[in-house]
mmCIF file of C-alpha atoms and ligand atoms in Angstrom:
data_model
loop_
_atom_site.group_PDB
_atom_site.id
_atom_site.type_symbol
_atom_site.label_atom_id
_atom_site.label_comp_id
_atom_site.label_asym_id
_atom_site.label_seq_id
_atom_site.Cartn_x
_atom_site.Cartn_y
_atom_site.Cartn_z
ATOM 1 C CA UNK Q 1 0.000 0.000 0.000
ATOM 2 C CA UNK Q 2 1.330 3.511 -0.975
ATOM 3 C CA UNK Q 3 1.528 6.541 1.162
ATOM 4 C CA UNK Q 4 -1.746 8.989 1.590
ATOM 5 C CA UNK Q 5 -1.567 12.711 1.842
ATOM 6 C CA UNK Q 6 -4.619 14.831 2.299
ATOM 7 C CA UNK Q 7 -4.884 17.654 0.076
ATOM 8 C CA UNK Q 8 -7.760 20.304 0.418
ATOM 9 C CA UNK Q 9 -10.577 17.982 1.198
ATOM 10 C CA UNK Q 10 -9.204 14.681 -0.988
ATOM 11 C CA UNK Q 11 -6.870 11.974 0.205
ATOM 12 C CA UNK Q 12 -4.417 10.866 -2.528
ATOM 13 C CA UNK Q 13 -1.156 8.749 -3.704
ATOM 14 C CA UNK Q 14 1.147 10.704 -1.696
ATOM 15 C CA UNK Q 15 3.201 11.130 -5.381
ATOM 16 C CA UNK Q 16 0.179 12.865 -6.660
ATOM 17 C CA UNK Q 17 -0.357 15.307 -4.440
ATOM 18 C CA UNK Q 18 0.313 18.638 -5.524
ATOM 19 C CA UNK Q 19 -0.736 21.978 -4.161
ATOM 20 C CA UNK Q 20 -0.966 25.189 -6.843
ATOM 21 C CA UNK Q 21 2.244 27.278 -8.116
ATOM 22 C CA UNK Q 22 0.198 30.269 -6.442
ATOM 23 C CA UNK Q 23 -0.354 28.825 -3.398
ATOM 24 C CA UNK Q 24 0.332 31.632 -0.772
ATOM 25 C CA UNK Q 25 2.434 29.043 1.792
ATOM 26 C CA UNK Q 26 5.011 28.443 -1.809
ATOM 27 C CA UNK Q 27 4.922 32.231 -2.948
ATOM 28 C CA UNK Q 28 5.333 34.013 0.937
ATOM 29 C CA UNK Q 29 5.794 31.221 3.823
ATOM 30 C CA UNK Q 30 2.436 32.695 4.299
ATOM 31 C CA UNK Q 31 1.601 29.300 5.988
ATOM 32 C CA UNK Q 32 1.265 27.707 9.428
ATOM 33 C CA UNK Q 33 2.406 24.122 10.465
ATOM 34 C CA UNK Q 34 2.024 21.784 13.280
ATOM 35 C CA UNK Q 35 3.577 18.738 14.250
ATOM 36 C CA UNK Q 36 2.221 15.872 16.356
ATOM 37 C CA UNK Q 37 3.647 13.022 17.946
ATOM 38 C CA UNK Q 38 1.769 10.252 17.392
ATOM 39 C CA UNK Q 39 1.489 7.292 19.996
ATOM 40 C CA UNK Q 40 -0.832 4.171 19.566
ATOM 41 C CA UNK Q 41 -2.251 5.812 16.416
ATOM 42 C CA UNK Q 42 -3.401 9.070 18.709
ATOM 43 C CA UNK Q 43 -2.342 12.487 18.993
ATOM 44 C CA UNK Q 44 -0.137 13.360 21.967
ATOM 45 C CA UNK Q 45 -1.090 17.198 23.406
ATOM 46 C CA UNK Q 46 -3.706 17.281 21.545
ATOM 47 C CA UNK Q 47 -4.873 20.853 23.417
ATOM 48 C CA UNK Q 48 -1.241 22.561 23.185
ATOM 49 C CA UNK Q 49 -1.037 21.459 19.466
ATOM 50 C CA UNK Q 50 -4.738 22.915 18.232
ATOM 51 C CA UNK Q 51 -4.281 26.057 20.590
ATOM 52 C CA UNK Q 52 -1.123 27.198 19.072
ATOM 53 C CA UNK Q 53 -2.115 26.314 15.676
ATOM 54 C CA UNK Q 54 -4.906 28.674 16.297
ATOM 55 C CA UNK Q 55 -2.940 31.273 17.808
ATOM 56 C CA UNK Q 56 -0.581 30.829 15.097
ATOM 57 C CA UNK Q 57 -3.229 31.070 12.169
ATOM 58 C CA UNK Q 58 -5.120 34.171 14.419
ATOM 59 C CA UNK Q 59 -1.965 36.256 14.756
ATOM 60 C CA UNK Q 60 -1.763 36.152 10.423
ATOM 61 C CA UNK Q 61 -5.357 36.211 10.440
ATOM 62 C CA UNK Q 62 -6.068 33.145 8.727
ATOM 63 C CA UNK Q 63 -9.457 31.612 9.552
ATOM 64 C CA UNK Q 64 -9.612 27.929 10.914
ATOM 65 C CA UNK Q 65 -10.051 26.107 8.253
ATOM 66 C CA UNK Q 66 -11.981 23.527 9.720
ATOM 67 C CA UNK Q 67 -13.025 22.322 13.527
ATOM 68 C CA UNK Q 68 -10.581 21.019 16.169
ATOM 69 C CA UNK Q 69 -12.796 17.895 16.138
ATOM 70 C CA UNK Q 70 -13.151 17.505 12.384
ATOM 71 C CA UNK Q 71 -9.423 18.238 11.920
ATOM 72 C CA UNK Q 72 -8.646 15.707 14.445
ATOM 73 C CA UNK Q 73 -10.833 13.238 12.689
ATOM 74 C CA UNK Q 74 -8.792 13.961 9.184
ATOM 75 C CA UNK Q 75 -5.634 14.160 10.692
ATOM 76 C CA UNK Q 76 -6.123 10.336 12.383
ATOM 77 C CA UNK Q 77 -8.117 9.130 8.877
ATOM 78 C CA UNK Q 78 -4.667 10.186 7.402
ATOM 79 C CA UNK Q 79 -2.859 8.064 10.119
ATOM 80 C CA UNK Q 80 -5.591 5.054 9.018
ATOM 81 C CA UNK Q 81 -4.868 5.332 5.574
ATOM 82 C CA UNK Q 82 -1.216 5.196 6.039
ATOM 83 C CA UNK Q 83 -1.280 2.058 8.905
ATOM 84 C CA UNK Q 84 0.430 4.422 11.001
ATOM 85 C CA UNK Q 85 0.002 3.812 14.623
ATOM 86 C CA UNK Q 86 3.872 5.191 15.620
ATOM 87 C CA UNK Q 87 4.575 8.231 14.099
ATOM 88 C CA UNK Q 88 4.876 11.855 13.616
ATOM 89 C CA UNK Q 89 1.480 13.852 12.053
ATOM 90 C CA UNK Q 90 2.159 17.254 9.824
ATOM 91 C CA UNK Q 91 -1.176 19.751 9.333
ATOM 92 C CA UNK Q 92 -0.379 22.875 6.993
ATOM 93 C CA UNK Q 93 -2.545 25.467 6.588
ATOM 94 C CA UNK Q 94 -2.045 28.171 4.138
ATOM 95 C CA UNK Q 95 -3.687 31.526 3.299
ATOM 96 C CA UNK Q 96 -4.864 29.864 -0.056
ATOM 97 C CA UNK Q 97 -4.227 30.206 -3.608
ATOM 98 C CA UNK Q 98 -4.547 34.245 -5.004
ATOM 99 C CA UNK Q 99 -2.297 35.688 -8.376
ATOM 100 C CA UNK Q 100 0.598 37.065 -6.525
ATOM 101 C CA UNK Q 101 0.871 40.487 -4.339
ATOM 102 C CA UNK Q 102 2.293 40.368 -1.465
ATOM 103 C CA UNK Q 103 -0.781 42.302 0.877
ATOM 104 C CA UNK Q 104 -3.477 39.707 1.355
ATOM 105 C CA UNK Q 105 -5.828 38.737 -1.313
ATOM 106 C CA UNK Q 106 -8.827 41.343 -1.599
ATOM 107 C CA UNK Q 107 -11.321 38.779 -2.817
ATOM 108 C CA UNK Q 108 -11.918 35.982 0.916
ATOM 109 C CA UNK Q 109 -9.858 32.909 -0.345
ATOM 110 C CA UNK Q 110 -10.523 29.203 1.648
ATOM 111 C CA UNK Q 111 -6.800 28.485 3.176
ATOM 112 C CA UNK Q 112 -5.265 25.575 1.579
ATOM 113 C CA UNK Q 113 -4.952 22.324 3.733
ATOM 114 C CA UNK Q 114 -2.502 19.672 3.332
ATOM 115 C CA UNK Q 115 -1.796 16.551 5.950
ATOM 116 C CA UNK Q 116 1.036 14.142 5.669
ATOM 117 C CA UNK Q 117 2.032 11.124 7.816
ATOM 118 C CA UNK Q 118 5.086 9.415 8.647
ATOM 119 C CA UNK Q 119 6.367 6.114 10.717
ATOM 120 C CA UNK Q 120 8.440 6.663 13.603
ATOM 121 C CA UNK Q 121 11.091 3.471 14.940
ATOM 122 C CA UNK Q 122 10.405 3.913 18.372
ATOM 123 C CA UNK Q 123 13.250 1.554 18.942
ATOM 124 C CA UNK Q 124 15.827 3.422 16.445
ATOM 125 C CA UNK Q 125 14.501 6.512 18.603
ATOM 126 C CA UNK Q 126 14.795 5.126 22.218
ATOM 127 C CA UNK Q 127 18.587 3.535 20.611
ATOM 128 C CA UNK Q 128 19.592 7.183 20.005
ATOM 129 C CA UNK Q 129 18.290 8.556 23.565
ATOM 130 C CA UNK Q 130 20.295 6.316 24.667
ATOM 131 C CA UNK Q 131 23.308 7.682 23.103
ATOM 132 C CA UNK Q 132 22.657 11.269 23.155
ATOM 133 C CA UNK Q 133 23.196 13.798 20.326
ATOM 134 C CA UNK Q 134 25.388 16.659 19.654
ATOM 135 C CA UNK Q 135 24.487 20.063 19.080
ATOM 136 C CA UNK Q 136 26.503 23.125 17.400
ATOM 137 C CA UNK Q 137 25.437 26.722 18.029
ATOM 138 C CA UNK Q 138 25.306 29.187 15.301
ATOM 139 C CA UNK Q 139 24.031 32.804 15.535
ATOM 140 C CA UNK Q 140 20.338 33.640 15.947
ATOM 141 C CA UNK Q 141 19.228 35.168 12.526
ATOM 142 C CA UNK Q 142 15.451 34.570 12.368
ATOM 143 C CA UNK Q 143 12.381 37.356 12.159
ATOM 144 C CA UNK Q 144 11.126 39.055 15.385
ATOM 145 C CA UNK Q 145 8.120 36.653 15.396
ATOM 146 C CA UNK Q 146 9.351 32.732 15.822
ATOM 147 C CA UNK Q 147 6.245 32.176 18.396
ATOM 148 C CA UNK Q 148 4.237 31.856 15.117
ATOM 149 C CA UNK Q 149 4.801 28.404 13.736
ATOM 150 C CA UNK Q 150 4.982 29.229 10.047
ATOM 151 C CA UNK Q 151 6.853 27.357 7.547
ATOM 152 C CA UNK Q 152 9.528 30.189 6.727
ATOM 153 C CA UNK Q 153 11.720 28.251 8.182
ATOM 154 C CA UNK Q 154 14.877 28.882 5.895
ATOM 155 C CA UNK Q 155 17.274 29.442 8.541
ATOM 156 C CA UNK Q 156 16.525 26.751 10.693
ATOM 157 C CA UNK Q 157 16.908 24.456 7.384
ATOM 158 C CA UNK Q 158 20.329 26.084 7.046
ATOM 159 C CA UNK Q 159 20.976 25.380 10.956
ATOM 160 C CA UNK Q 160 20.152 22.072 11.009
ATOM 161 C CA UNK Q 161 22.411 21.582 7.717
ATOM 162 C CA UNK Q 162 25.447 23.387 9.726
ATOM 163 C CA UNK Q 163 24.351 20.605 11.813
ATOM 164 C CA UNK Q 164 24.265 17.765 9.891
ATOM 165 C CA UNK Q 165 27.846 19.041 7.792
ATOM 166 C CA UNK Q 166 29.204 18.710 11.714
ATOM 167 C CA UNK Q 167 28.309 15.470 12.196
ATOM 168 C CA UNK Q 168 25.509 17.002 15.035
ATOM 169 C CA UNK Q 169 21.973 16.576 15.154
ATOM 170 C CA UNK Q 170 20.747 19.829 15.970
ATOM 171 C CA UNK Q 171 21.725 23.225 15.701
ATOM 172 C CA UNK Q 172 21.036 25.971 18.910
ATOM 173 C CA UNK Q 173 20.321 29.491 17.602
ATOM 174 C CA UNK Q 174 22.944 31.668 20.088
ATOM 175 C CA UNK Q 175 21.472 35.637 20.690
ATOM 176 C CA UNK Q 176 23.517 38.798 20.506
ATOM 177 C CA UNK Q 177 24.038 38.582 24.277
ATOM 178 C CA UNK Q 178 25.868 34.920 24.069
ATOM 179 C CA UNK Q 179 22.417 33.094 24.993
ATOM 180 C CA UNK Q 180 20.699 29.916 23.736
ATOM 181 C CA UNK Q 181 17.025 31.033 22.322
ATOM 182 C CA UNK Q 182 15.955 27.156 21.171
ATOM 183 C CA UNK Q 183 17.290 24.370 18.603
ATOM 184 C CA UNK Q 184 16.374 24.449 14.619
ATOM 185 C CA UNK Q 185 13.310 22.540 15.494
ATOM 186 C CA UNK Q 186 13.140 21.948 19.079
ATOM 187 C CA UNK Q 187 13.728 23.832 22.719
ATOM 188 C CA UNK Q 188 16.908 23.664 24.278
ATOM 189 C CA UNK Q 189 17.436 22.918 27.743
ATOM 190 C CA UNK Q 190 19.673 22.107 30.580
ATOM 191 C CA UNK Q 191 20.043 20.768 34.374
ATOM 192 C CA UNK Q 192 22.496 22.700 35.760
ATOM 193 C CA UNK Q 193 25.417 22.528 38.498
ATOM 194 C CA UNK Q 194 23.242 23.131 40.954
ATOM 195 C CA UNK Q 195 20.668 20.904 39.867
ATOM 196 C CA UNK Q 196 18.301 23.222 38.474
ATOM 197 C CA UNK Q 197 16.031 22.648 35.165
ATOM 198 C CA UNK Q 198 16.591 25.552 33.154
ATOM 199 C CA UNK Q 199 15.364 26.511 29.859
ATOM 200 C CA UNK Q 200 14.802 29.784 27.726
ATOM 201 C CA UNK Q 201 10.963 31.584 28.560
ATOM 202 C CA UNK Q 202 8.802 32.389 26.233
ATOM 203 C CA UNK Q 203 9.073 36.021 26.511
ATOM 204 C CA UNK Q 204 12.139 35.377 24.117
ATOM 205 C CA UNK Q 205 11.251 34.891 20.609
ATOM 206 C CA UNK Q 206 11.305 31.241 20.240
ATOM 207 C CA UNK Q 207 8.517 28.653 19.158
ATOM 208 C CA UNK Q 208 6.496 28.246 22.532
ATOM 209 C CA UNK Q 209 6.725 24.354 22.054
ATOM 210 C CA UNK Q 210 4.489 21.641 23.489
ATOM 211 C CA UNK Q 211 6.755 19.096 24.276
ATOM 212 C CA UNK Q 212 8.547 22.130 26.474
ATOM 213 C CA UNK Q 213 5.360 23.072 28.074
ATOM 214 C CA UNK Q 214 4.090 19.531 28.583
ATOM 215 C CA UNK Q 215 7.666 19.065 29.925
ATOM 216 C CA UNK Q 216 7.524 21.686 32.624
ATOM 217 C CA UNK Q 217 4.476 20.321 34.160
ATOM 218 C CA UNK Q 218 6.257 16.683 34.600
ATOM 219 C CA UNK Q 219 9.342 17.924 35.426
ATOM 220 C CA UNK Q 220 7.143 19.920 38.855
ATOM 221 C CA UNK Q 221 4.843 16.867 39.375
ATOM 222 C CA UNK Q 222 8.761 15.074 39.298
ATOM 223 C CA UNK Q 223 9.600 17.549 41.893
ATOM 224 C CA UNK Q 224 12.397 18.955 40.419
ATOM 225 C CA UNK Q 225 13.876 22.684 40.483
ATOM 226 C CA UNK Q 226 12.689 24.707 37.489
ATOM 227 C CA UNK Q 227 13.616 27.509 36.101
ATOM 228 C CA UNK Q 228 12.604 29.540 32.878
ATOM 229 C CA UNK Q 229 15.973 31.192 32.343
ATOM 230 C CA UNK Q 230 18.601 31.410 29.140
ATOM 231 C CA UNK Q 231 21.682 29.887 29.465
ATOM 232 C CA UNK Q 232 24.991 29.931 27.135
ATOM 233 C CA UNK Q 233 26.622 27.321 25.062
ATOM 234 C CA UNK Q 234 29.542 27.518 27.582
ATOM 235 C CA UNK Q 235 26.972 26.865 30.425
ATOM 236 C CA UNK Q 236 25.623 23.861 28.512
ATOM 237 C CA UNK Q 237 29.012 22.395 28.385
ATOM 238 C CA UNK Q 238 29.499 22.726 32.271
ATOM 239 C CA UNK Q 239 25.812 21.794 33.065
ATOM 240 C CA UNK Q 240 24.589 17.996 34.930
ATOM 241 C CA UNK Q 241 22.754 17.627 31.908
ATOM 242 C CA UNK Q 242 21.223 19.196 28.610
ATOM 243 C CA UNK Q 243 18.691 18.059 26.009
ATOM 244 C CA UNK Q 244 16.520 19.036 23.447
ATOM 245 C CA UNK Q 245 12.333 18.590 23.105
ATOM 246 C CA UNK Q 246 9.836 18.481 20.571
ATOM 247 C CA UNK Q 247 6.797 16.536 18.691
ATOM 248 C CA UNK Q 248 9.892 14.798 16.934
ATOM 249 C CA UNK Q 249 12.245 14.193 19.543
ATOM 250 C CA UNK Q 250 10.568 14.063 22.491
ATOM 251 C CA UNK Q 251 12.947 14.143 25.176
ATOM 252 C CA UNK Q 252 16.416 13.577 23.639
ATOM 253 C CA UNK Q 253 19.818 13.958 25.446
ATOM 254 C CA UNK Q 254 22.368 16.693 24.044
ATOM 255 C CA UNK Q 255 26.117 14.986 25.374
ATOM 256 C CA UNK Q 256 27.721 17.566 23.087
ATOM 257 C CA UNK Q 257 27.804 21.160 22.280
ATOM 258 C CA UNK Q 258 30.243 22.685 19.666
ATOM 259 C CA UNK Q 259 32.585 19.250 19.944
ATOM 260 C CA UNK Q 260 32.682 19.915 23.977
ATOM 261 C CA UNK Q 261 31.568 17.308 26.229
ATOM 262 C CA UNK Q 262 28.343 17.975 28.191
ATOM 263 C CA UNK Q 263 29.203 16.403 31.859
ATOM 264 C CA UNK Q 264 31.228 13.158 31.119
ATOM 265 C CA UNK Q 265 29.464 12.702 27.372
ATOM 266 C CA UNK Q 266 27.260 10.565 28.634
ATOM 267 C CA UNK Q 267 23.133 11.241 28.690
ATOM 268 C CA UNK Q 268 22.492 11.728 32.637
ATOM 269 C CA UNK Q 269 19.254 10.209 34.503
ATOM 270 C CA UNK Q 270 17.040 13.268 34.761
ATOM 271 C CA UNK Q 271 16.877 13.970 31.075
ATOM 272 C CA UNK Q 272 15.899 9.483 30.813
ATOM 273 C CA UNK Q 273 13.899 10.178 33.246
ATOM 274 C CA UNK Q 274 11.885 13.223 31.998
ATOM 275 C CA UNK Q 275 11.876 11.169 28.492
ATOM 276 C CA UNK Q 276 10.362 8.271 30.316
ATOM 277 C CA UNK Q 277 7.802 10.233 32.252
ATOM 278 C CA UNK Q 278 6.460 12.741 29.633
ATOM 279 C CA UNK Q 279 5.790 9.546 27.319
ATOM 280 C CA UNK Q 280 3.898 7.958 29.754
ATOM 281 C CA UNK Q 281 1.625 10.744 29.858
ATOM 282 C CA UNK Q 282 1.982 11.320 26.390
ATOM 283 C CA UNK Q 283 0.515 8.291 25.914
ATOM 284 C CA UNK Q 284 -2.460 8.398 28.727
ATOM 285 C CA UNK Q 285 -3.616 12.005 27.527
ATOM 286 C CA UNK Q 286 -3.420 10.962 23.396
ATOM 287 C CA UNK Q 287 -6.855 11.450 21.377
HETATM 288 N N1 PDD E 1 9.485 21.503 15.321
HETATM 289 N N2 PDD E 1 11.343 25.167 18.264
HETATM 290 C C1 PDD E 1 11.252 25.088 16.932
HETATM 291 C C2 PDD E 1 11.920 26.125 16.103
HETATM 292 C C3 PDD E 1 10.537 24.034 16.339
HETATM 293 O O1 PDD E 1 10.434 23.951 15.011
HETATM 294 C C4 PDD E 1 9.940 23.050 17.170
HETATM 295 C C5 PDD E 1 9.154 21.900 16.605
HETATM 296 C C6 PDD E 1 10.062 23.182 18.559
HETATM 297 C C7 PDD E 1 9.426 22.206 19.514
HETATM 298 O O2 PDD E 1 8.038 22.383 19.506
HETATM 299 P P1 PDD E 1 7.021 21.201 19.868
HETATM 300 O O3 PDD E 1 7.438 20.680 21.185
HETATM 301 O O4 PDD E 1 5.717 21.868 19.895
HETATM 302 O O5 PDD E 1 7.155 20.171 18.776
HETATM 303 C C8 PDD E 1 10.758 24.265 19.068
HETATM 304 C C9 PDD E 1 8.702 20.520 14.611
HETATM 305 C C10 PDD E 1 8.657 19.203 15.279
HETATM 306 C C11 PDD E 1 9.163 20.475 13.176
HETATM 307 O O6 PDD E 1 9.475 21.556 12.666
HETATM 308 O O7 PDD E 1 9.161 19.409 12.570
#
C-alpha cells in the first residue's frame, strides 16, 4: 500500500499530491504548520497542538479552516490510511491560492490544507536517547516573530544543515548577548550545576513548544527545580545535563555542544527520566 496525503478535502497517492504554483504558503511562507507526535495511532497534546495552531493562524489572520474535532478526525483518517500507529502527524494550513501580491488577497480565499504522515522506529529513537546527540550553536538570525509556527523556516533548514555538515543533530540558535534562544526545530534545555532545570521563557522569541510546556508540568509533578531562564553554550558544556524537546524528539539527550563534552558525554538520569515520564503521559492524555 502507498503513502496517503490529504490535500484540500481529498486523500491521494502521496506522489500525486500537488498543491498550486500560487499557493500563498510556496509564494510568501504565508503558511502555518504543526507537528504531532503520534502514539498508539493518537495524537499526543492534543490541546497545546490545536491552541497554538490557532494562535498561530489568528496572529496572520487566517481563519480555521476547519473544527478542532473535524481536523482531528482527518488528521487520524490520514494516520488510518497510512497504517500508522507510531509516528509523527504534519497539518499545513495556508492563506490559499490568489495571483501574486504580497498584501493579502482582496477577494476571501478558503486556506489551503494539506496533511502528511510518517512512521516513527520507536526503537531506532529510544537507541539514540540512549546515546545522546550533539548540538553546534550558530548565531540567531530569524524574524522578530518565531512564536508563530509558520513554515519560513529557511534558517533553521540552514541550521540544522550546519548541523548535519558537523556530524551534530541539531543546531542551537545563540542571541547577541551569548544566549541559547531554542534548537532548529526543538527547545533547548539544561540541568544545571546546581541541579536546576533551566530553559529559555517564552518572553524570548522562540517557538512556545508543546513538548517544552508539557515538559515543565512533569518535570514539577517530578519535583524537580525549574527555572525559565537562558543559558549559554559555555553553560551547557558545564551543566549535569542538557537536552533538546519536541513533537519529533521528544525528550532527547544533548552529550555535546560545539565538539565539547556535556558532563562526562554521557546522557544523565534526569533527562531518561523526563523522556520516560512525559511519554507515559503522552501516551495516557493521546486522542
Ligand atoms: N518543530 N522550536 C522550533 C523552532 C521548532 O520547530 C519546534 C518543533 C520546537 C518544539 O516544539 P514542539 O514541542 O511543539 O514540537 C521548538 C517541529 C517538530 C518540526 O518543525 O518538525
Amino acid at each position: 500500500m502507498g503513502r496517503i496525503a490529504y490535500v484540500n478535502g481529498r486523500f491521494t497517492p502521496h506522489a500525486e499530491a500537488f498543491v498550486h504554483i500560487e499557493d500563498r504558503g510556496y509564494q510568501f511562507a504565508d503558511a502555518v504548520y504543526e507537528v504531532w507526535a503520534v502514539f498508539g495511532g493518537k495524537l499526543a497534546d492534543p490541546e497545546g497542538h490545536f491552541a497554538r495552531l490557532e494562535r498561530s493562524l489568528g496572529e496572520l489572520s487566517i481563519p480555521m479552516p476547519m473544527t478542532r474535532k473535524a481536523l482531528t478526525l482527518v488528521l487520524k483518517e490520514t494516520l488510518r490510511r497510512n497504517r500508522i500507529t507510531e509516528g509523527l502527524v504534519y497539518l499545513q494550513v495556508s492563506r490559499g491560492v490568489a495571483p501574486r501580491d504580497h498584501a493579502f488577497p482582496k477577494e476571501e480565499v478558503r486556506p489551503a490544507v494539506i496533511i502528511t504522515a510518517n512512521p516513527v522506529d520507536r526503537a531506532a529513537s529510544e537507541a539514540r536517547a540512549a546515546k545522546g546527540v550533539a548540538v553546534v550553536t550558530t548565531p540567531e538570525n530569524r524574524w522578530g516573530r518565531c512564536d508563530i509556527k509558520t513554515v519560513g523556516l529557511l534558517p533553521n533548514a540552514l541550521a540544522k544543515q550546519k548541523a548535519r555538515e558537523a556530524g551534530a543533530v541539531e543546531a542551537w540558535f545563540v542571541d547577541d548577548l551569548g544566549l541559547v534562544t531554542e534548537g532548529a526545530s526543538s527547545n533547548a534545555w539544561i540541568i544545571d550545576g546546581d541541579g536546576i532545570l533551566r530553559t529559555r521563557d517564552t518572553n524570548a522569541n522562540i517557538l512556545r513548544g508543546v513538548t517544552r510546556l508539557s515538559l515543565l508540568e512533569v518535570a514539577r509533578e517530578a519535583g524537580l527545580k525549574v527555572e525559565e531562564r537562558p543559558f549559554t553554550p559555555e553553560e551547557a558544556v558545564a551543566a549535569r545535563e542538557a537536552f533538546i524537546t519536541g513533537a519529533g524528539t521528544l525528550v532527547l539527550p544533548v552529550v555535546k555542544v560545539d565538539g565539547k563534552l556535556v558532563g562526562d558525554g554521557v546522557p544523565g538520569p534526569v533527562a531518561a527520566r523526563l523522556r520516560r515520564l512525559y511519554i507515559e503521559r503522552a501516551k495516557a492524555t493521546a486522542v
